[in-house]
Coordinates of C-alpha atoms and ligand atoms in Angstrom, one line a residue:
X13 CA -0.7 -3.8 -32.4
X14 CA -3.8 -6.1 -32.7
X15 CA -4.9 -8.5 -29.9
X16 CA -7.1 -11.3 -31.3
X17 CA -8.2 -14.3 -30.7
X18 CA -9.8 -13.3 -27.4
X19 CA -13.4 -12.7 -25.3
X20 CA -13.6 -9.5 -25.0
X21 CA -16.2 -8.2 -22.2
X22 CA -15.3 -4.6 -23.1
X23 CA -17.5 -3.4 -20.5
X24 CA -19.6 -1.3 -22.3
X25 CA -22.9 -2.8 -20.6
X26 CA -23.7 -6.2 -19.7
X27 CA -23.3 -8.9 -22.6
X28 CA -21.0 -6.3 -24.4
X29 CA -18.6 -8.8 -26.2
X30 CA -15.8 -8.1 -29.0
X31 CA -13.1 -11.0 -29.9
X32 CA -9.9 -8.5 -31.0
X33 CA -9.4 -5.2 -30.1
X34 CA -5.6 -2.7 -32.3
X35 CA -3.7 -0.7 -29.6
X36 CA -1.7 2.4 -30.5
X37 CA 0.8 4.3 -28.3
X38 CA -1.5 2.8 -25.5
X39 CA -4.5 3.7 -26.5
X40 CA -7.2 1.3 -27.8
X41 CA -8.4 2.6 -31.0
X42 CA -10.6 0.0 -32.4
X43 CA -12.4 -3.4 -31.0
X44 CA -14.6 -5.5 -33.0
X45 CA -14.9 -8.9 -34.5
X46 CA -11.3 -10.7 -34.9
X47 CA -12.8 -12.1 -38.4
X48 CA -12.4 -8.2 -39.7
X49 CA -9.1 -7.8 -39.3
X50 CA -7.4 -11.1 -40.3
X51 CA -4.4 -10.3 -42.3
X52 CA -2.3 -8.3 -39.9
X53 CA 0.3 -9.6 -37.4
X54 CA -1.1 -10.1 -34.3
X55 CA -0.8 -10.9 -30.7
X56 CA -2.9 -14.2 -30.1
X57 CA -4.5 -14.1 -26.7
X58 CA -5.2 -18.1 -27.6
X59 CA -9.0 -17.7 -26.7
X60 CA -8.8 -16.6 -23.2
X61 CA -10.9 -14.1 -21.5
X62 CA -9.9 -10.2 -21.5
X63 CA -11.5 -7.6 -18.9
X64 CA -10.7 -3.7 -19.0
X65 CA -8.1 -3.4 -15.9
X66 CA -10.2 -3.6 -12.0
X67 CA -11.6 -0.9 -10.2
X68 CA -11.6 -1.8 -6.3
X69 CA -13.2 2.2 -5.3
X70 CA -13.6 0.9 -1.6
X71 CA -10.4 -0.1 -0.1
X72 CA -7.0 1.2 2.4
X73 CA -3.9 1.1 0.6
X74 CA -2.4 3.6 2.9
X75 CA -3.5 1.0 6.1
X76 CA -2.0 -1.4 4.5
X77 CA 1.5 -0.1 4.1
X78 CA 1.2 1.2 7.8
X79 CA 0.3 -2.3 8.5
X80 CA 2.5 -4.1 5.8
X81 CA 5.2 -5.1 8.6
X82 CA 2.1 -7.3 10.5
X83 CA 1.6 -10.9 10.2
X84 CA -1.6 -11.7 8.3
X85 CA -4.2 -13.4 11.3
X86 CA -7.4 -13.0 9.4
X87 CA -9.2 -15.9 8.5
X88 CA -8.8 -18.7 6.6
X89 CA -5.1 -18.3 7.2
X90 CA -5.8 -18.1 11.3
X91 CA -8.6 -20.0 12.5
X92 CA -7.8 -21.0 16.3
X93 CA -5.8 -19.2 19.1
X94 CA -3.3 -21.7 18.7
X95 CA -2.8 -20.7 15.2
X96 CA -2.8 -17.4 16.0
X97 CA 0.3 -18.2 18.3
X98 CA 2.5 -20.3 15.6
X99 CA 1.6 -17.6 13.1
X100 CA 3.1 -14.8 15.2
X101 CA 6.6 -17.1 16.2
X102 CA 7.2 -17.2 12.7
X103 CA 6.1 -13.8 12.0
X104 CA 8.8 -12.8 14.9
X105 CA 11.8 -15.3 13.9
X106 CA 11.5 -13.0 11.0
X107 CA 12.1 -9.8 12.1
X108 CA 14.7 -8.0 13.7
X109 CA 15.2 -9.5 17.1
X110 CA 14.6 -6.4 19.1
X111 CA 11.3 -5.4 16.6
X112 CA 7.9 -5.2 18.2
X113 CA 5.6 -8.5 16.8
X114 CA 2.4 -7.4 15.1
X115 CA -0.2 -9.2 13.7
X116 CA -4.2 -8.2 12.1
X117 CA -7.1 -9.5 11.8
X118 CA -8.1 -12.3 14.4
X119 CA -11.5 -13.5 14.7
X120 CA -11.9 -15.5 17.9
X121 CA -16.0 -15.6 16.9
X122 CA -14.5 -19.1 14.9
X123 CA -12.1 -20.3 17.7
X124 CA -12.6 -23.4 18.8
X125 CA -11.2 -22.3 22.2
X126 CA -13.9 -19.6 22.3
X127 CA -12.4 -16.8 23.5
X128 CA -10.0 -13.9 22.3
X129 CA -6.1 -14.1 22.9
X130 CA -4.7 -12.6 26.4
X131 CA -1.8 -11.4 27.1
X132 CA -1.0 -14.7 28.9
X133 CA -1.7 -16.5 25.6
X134 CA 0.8 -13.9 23.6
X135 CA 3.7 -14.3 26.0
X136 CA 4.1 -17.7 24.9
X137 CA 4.9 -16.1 21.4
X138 CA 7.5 -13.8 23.2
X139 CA 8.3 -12.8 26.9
X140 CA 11.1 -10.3 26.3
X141 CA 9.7 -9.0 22.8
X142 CA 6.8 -6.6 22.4
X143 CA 3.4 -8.4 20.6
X144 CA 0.4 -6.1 19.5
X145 CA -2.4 -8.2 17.4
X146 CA -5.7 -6.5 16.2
X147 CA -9.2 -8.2 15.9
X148 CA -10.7 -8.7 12.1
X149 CA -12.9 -5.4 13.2
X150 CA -9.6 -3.5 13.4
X151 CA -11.9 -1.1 16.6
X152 CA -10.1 -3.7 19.3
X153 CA -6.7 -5.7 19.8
X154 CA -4.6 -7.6 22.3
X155 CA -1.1 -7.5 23.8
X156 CA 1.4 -9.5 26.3
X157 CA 3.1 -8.5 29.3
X158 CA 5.8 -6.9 27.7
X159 CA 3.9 -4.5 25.4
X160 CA 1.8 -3.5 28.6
X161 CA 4.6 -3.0 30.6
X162 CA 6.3 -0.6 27.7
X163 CA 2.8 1.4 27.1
X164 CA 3.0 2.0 31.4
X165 CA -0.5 -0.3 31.4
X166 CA -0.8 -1.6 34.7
X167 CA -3.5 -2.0 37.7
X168 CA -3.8 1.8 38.8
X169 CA -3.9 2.8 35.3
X170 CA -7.3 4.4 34.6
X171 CA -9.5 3.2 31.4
X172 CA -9.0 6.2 28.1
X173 CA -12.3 7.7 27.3
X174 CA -15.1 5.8 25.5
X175 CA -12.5 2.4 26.1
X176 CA -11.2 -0.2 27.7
X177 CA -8.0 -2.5 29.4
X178 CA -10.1 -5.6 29.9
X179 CA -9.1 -6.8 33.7
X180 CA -9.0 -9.8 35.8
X181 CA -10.9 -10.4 39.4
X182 CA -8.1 -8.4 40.7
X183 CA -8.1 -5.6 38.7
X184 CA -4.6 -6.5 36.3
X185 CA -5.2 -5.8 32.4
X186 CA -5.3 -9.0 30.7
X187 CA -3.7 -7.5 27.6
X188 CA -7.3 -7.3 25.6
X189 CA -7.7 -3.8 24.4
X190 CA -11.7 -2.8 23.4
X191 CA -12.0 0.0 21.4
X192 CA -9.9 2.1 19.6
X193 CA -8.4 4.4 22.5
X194 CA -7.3 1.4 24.5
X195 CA -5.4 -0.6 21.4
X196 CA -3.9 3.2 20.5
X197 CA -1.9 3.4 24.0
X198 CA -0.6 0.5 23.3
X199 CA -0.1 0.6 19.0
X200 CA 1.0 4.3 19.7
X201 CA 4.3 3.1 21.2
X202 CA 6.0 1.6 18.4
X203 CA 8.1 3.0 16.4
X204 CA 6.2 5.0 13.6
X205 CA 7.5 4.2 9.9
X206 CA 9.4 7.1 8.3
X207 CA 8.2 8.4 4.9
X208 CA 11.4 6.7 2.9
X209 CA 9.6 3.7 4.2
X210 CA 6.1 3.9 4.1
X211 CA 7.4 5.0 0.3
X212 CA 8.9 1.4 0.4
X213 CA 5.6 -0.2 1.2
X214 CA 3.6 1.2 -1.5
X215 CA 5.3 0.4 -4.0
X216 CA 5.6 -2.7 -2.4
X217 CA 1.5 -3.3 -3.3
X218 CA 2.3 -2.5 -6.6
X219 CA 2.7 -6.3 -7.1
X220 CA 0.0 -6.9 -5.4
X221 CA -2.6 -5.0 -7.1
X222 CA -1.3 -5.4 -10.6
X223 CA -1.4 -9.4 -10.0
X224 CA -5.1 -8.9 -8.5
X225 CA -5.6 -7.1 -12.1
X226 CA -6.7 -4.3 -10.2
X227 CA -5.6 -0.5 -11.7
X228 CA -7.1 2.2 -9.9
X229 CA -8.1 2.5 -6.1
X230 CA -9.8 5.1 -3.7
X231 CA -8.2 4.9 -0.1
X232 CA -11.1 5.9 2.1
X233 CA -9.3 6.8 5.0
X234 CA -5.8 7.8 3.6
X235 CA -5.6 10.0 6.9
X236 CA -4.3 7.1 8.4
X237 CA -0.6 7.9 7.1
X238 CA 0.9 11.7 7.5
X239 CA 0.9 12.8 4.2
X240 CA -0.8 10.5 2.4
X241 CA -0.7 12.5 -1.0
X242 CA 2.9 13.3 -0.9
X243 CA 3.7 9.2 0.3
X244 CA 1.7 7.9 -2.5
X245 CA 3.0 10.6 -5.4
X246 CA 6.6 9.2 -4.3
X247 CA 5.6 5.9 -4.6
X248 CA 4.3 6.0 -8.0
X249 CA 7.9 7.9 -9.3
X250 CA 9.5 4.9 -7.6
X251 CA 7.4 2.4 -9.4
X252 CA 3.8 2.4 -8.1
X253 CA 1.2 1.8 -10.9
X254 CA -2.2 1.9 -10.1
X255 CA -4.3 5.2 -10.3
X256 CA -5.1 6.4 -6.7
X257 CA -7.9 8.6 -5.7
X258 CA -7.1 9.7 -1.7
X259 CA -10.4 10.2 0.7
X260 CA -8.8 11.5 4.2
X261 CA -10.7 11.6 7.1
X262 CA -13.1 14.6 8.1
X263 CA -10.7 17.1 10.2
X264 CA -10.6 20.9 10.2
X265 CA -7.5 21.2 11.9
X266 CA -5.6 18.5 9.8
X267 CA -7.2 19.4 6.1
X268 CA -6.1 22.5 4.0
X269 CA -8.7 25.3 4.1
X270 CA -8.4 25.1 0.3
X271 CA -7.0 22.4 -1.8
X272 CA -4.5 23.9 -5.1
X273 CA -5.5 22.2 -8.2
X274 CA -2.3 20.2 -8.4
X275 CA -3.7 18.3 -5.3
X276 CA -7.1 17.3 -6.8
X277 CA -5.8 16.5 -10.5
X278 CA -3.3 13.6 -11.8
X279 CA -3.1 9.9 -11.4
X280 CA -2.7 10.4 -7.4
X281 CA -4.7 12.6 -6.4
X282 CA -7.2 13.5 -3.5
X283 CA -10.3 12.9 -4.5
X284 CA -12.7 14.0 -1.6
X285 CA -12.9 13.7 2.2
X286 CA -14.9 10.9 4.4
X287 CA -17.3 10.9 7.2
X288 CA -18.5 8.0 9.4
X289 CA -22.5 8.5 9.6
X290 CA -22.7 5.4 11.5
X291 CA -20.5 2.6 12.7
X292 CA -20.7 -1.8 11.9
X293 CA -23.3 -4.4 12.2
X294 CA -20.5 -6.2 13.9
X295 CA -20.5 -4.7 17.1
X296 CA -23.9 -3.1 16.3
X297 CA -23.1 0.2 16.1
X298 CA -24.6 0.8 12.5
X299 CA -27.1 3.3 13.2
X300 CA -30.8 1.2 12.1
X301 CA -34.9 2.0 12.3
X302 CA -35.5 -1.0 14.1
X303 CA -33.8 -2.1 17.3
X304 CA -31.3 -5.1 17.5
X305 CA -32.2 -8.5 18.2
X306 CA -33.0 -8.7 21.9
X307 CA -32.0 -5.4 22.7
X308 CA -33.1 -1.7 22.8
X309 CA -30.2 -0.2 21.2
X310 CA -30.6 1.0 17.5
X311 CA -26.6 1.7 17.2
X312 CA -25.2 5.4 17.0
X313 CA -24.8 8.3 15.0
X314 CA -20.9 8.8 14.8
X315 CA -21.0 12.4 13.6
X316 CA -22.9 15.5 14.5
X317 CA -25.6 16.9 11.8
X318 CA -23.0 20.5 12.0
X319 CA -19.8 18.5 11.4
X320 CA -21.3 16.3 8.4
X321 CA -22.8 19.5 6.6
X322 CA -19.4 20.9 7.4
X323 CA -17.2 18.4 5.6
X324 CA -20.2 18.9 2.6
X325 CA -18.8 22.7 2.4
X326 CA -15.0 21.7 2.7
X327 CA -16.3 19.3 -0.4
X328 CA -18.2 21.8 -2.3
X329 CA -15.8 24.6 -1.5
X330 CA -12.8 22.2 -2.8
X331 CA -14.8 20.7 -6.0
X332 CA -14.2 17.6 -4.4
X333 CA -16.7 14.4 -3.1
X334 CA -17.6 13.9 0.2
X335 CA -17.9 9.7 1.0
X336 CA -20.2 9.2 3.2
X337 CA -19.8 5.9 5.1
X338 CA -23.5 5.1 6.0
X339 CA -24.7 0.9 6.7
X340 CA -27.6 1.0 8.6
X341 CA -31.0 2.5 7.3
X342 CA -31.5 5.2 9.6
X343 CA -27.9 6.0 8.8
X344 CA -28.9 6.8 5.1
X345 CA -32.0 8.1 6.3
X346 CA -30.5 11.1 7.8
X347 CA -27.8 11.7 5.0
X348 CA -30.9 12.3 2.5
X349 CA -32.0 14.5 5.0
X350 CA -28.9 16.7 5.3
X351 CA -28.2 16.7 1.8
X352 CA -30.6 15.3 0.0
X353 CA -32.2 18.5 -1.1
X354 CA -28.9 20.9 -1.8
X355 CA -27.3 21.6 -4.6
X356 CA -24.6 19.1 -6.4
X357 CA -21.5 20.6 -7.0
X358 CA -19.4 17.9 -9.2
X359 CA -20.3 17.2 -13.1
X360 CA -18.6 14.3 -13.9
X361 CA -18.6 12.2 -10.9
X362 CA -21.5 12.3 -8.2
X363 CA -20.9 14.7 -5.7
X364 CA -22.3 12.5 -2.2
X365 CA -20.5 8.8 -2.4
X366 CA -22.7 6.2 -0.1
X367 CA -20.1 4.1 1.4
X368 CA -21.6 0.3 2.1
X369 CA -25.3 0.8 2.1
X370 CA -26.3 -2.0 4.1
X371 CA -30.0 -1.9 4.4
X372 CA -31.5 0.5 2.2
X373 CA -35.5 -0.1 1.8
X374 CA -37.0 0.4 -1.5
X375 CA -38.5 3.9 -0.4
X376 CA -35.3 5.2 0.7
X377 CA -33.6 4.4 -2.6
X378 CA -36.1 6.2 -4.3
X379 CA -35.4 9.1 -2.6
X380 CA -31.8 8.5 -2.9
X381 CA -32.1 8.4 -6.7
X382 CA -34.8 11.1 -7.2
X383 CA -33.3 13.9 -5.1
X384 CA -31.9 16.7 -6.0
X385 CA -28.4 15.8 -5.1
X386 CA -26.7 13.2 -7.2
X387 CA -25.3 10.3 -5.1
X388 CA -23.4 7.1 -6.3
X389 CA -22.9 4.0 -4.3
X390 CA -19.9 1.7 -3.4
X391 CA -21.0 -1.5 -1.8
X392 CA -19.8 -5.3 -1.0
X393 CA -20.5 -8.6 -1.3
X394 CA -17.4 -9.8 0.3
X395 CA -18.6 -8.7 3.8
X396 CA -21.4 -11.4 3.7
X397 CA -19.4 -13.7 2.3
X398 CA -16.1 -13.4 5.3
X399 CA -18.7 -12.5 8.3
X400 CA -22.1 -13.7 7.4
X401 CA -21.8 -15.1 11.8
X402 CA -21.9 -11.9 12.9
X403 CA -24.8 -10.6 10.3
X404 CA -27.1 -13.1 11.1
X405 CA -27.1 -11.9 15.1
X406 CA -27.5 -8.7 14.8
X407 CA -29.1 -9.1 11.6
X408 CA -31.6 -12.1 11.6
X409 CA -33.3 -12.1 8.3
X410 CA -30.4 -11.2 6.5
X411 CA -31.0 -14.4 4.1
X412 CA -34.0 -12.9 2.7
X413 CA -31.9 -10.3 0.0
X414 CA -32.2 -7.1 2.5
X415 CA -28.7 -6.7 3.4
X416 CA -26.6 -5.6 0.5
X417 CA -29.5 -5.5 -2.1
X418 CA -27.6 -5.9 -5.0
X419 CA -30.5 -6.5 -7.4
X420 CA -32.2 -3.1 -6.4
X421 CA -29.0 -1.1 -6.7
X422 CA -28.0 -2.4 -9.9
X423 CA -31.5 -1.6 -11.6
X424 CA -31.2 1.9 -10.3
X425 CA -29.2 4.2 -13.0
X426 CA -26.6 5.4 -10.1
X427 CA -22.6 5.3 -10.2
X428 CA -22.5 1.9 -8.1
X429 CA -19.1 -0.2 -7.6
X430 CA -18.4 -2.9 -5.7
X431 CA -14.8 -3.3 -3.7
X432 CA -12.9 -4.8 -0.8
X433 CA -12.9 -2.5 2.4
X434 CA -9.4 -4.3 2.7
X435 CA -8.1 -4.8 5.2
X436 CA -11.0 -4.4 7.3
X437 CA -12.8 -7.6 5.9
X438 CA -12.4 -10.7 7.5
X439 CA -11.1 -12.3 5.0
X440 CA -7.3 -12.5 4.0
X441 CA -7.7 -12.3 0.4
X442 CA -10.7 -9.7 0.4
X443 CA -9.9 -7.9 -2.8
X444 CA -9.4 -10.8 -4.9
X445 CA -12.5 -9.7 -7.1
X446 CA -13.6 -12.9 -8.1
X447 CA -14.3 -13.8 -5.1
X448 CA -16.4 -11.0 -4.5
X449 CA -18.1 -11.3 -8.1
X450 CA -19.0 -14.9 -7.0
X451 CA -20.3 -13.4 -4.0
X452 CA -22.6 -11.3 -5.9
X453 CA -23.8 -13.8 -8.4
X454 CA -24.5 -16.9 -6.1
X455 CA -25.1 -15.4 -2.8
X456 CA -23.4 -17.8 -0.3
X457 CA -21.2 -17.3 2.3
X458 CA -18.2 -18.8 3.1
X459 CA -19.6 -21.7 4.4
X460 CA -22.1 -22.0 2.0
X461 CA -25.0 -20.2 3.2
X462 CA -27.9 -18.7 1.1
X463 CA -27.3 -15.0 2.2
X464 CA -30.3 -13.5 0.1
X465 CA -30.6 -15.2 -3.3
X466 CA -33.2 -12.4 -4.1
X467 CA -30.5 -10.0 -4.0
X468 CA -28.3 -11.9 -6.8
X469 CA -26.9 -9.9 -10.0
X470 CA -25.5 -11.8 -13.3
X471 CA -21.7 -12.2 -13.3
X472 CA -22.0 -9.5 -16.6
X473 CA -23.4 -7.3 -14.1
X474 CA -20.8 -7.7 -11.3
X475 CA -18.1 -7.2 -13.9
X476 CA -19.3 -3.4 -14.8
X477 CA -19.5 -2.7 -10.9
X478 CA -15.3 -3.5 -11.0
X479 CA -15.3 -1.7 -14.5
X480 CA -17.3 0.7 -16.5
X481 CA -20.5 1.2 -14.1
X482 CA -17.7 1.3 -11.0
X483 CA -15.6 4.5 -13.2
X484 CA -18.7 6.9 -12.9
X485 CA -18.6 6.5 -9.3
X486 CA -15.3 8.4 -8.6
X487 CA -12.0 10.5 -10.6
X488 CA -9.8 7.7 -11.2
X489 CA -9.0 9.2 -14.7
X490 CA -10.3 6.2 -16.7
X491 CA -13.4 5.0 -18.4
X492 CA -12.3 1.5 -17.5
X493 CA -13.6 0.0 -20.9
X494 CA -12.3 -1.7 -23.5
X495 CA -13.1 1.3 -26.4
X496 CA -12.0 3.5 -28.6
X497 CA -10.0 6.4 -27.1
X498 CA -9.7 4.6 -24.2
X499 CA -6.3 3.2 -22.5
X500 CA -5.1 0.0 -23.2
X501 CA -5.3 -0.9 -19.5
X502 CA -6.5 -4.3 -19.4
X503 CA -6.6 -8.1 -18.0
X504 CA -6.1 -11.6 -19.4
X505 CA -8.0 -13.9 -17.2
X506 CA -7.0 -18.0 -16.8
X507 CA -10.6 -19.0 -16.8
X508 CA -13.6 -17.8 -18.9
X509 CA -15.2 -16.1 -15.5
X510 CA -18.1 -15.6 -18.0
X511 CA -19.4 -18.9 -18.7
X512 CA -17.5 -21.2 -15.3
X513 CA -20.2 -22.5 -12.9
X514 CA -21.2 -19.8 -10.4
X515 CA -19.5 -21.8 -7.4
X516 CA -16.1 -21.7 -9.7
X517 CA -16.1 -18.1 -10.5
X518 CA -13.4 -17.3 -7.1
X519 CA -11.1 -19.8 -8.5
X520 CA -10.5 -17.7 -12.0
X521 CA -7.2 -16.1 -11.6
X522 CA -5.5 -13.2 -13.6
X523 CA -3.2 -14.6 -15.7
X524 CA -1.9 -11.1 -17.8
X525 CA -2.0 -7.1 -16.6
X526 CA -1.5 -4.9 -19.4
X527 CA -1.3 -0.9 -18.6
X528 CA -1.0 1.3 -21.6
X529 CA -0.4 -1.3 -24.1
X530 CA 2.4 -2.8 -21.8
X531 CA 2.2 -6.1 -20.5
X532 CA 3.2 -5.0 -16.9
X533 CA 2.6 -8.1 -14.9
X534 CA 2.3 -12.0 -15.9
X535 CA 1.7 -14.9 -13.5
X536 CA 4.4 -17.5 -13.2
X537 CA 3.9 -20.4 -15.7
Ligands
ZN611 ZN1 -13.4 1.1 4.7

C-alpha cells in the first residue's frame, strides 16, 4: 500500500523530509519522493503532515488508572477554590452515591482566594460523603469532615513521621494533609481497585494515547499499582496498544532478586528500576549548589549513596536501566560521582537514564557525556510552561536558558527525549506534545513569559526528542522512524506543525493514528 501525497518528517535527523512512503504487512519498506512512484493506487494523505508514531519516555500510566476514577482539578480546568468545589459536585453526582469523591491536581498558588481548600471548604461539596483532593505537586492533599472522621483523624491524633494534619488555634485538623504520610492515612482508606479493574482503566487510556498520537510509554513509577507488569500485559490482550516500558520504584523487599527474561522482553515489559536522587523545585527540595532565594537550605538528598549504588547492581545484575530522577545540580553532581566512572552494562540503550535534569552547568554535562558510563536524558519543557510561578521563587534567573537547557542537551550526541511527567504536571493536558514542542521552540510559559530564549531548539529538533533521538533513550522496541524495515506506526497531523507560527504549534492536533499499517484511531470529522 503506498501513502502519497504527504510531508513526511521521517525522523531520520532534523530536516529529514520524504512526500510518500509503500507499507507491507505493517512494515514500511520504502519512503521517498511521491513523483517516483506515480502509477500505483494509492492512499492520498491530501498534503497533510505525517510523523513516526510519539514517544512520551517520561510519564505514569499506571497513576493514572489508579487515579482515573478522580475528577480532573489541575489547571486551566480549575483555577479558583470555588471551581474546585462545583468541579467536585459534578464529579460526585456522578458516582455511586455511597463512593468516596476524589479529585487531583489543585493549585491554590493561582487562587484568587489565596489559600488551599479546607475541610470546611469540601464539606460544602458533601457532608455525608467522603472527599479526598490532591495538590498539582501530588506530595500533599486535602479532605472534609467526613473523610477525617473515617481515617480516625481527630485532635489527639498525633502527626505520621516526616508529615503533617495542618490544625487550627485549637488544635482540630483542618483537613489539609502536607506531605505524603499525612494524605496516605487518609487516601489509604478507600477502597483499593481490584486488578479486573485497574485492567479496565488501562485500556481505558488506550484512547487516550492513541488520539494524543503517542505509541510507546515508560511508567516511571509503575510501583504505584500491585503488579504493574501482569495489570498492563492484561490490558494490552484486552485492547491496550501502545508499547510500555515499566520503571518500578527502588525496593528490595518488593522487587524479584532476579528478573526471567520473559519479564524484561516484549511490547510490556519492565524496562529498569527508579531512584529519587533529589526531590522538586516546587517545594524546594531538589537538591542544588547554591542555596535558595532567601534561605539557607540547598534541598535534600532523597536516597543514601548505599541504596542508589544498590539499585545500580539490581540494574546491572538484571540487564536492565536504572532511571535516575535527578533536577537540581548537586543532584547530578553526585550521580556522576557514584557512577560516573563504572562500567556500563546495556548495549543498545544507555544503561543510567537522567530523569529531568533541571540545572545542569556546562562542566557537569561534559562530564556526563565523557564518562565512562553511558547516560541518556529525558527532560521537559512542559514544566516551565504549567509552573513557571513557582520556578521563578525558588529559581530567580530561570529566564536566562539555565533551567532545562534544551540547546546544550540537544548539541550533545546523548539519547535525550522529551515527555510529560503526567500527571504530576500542572497542567491538565500535559502530554499533549505539541504543546510541549511549542514549549521547546518558543520558550514561553503559559502566560507568556520568556522562560530562557537561549535555551530554545527548532521545532525539527523537538520532533526527534518525541521520535527517533527519544527511541535510543530506552527498549520500547521501535526505531520510531519513518524507514525502511521499520513499523508502519505513524501520525497524520491537522496542521503542518512544521511550518505554523511558533505560538500556533500547541493548537496542531492529530488527526490520524496508524499502528502497523492499520489506521487505529481517527478524530471525529
Ligand atoms: Zn515522574
Amino acid at each position: 500500500m503506498l501513502f502519497t501525497n504527504a510531508t513526511v518528517f521521517t525522523g531520520a535527523g532534523p530536516d529529514s523530509r520524504a512526500s510518500a512512503f509503500r507499507v507491507e504487512d505493517g512494515v514500511i519498506t520504502w519512503v521517498g519522493d511521491a513523483a517516483d512512484a506515480a502509477d500505483e493506487a494509492a492512499i492520498d494523505l491530501g498534503g497533510r503532515t505525517v510523523l513516526p508514531g510519539l514517544l512520551d519516555l517520561h510519564t505514569h500510566p499506571a497513576l493514572m488508572a489508579e487515579a482515573a476514577d478522580a475528577a480532573d482539578c489541575l489547571p486551566p480546568r480549575v483555577t479558583s477554590l470555588a471551581g474546585l468545589i462545583e468541579v467536585l459536585r459534578a464529579h460526585g453526582a456522578e458516582r455511586p452515591d455511597d463512593a468516596w469523591i476524589v479529585g487531583r491536581g489543585y493549585d491554590d498558588s493561582r487562587f484568587p482566594e489565596g489559600r488551599a481548600p479546607t475541610a470546611a471548604d469540601l464539606d460544602e461539596v458533601s457532608a455525608d460523603r467522603p472527599v479526598l483532593v490532591w495538590r498539582c505537586d501530588g506530595h500533599s492533599a486535602a479532605c472534609n469532615t467526613r473523610a477525617l472522621e473515617i481515617a480516625g483523624i481527630d485532635r489527639e491524633t498525633p502527626d505520621p513521621e516526616g508529615a503533617r494534619f495542618e490544625r487550627d488555634a485549637d488544635g482540630h485538623p483542618t483537613g489539609v494533609l502536607t506531605e505524603l504520610a499525612a494524605v496516605a492515612a487518609v487516601a489509604d482508606c478507600r477502597p483499593e481497585p481490584d486488578h479486573g479493574e485497574l485492567v479496565r482503566r488501562v485500556v481505558g487510556l488506550d484512547e487516550h494515547y492513541l488520539s494524543h498520537g503517542i505509541v510507546g510509554v515508560c511508567d516511571l513509577l509503575s510501583s504505584v499499582i500491585r503488579e504493574p507488569l501482569a495489570v498492563f500485559r492484561d490490558a494490552a490482550v484486552a485492547g491496550f496498544r501502545p508499547r510500555v516500558a515499566l520503571y518500578p520504584g527502588w525496593d528490595p523487599e518488593a522487587l524479584p532478586e532476579t528478573l526471567d527474561d520473559d519479564a524484561r522482553t516484549g511490547r510490556i515489559r519492565i524496562a529498569g528500576v527508579k531512584i529519587l536522587m533529589d526531590g522538586a523545585f516546587s517545594n524546594r527540595t531538589a537538591w542544588v549548589r547554591e542555596p535558595y532565594p532567601d534561605s539557607d537550605g540547598c534541598g535534600i538528598q532523597m536516597i543514601s549513596d548505599e541504596s542508589a549504588l544498590a539499585a545500580g547492581e539490581w540494574a546491572r545484575r538484571n540487564g536492565v536501566q536504572l532511571a535516575v530522577h535527578a533536577m537540581g545540580d548537586q543532584a547530578l553532581e553526585r550521580v556522576i560521582e557514584l557512577f560516573g566512572d563504572q562500567e556500563p552494562w546495556l548495549d543498545d540503550v544507555p544503561s543510567i537514564r537522567l530523569e529531568h535534569v533541571t540545572l545542569v552547568p556546562d562542566e557537569l554535562l561534559s562530564r556526563i557525556v565523557g564518562g565512562r558510563m553511558r547516560f541518556g536524558i529525558a527532560t521537559h519543557t512542559v514544566f516551565l510552561f504549567a509552573e513557571y510561578e513557582a520556578y521563578k521563587l525558588n529559581l530567580p534567573d530561570v529566564s536566562d536558558g539555565r533551567a532545562y537547557p534544551l540547546r546544550a542537551l540537544a548539541d550533545t550526541p546523548l539519547p535525550l527525549a522529551l515527555s510529560s511527567d503526567r500527571p504530576a504536571t500542572a497542567w491538565s493536558d500535559a502530554d499533549d506534545v505539541f504543546l510541549s514542542v511549542q514549549a521547546a521552540v518558543d520558550r514561553r510559559a503559559a502566560d507568556g513569559t520568556d522562560v530562557g530564549a537561549p535555551s530554545a531548539i527548532t521545532v525539527d529538533e523537538a520532533l526527534t526528542l518525541y521520535t527517533s533521538r527519544a527511541a535510543r533513550l530506552a527498549p520500547v522496541g521501535t526505531p520510531a522512524t519513518i524507514a525502511a524495515g521499520a513499523a508502519a506506526d505513524f501520525v497524520v497531523l491537522d496542521a503542518d506543525v512544521l511550518t505554523v507560527p511558533a505560538d500556533e504549534i500547541a493548537r496542531v492536533r492529530v488527526a490520524e493514528t496508524w499502528l502497523a499499517g492499520e489506521k487505529v484511531w481517527a478524530a471525529a470529522r
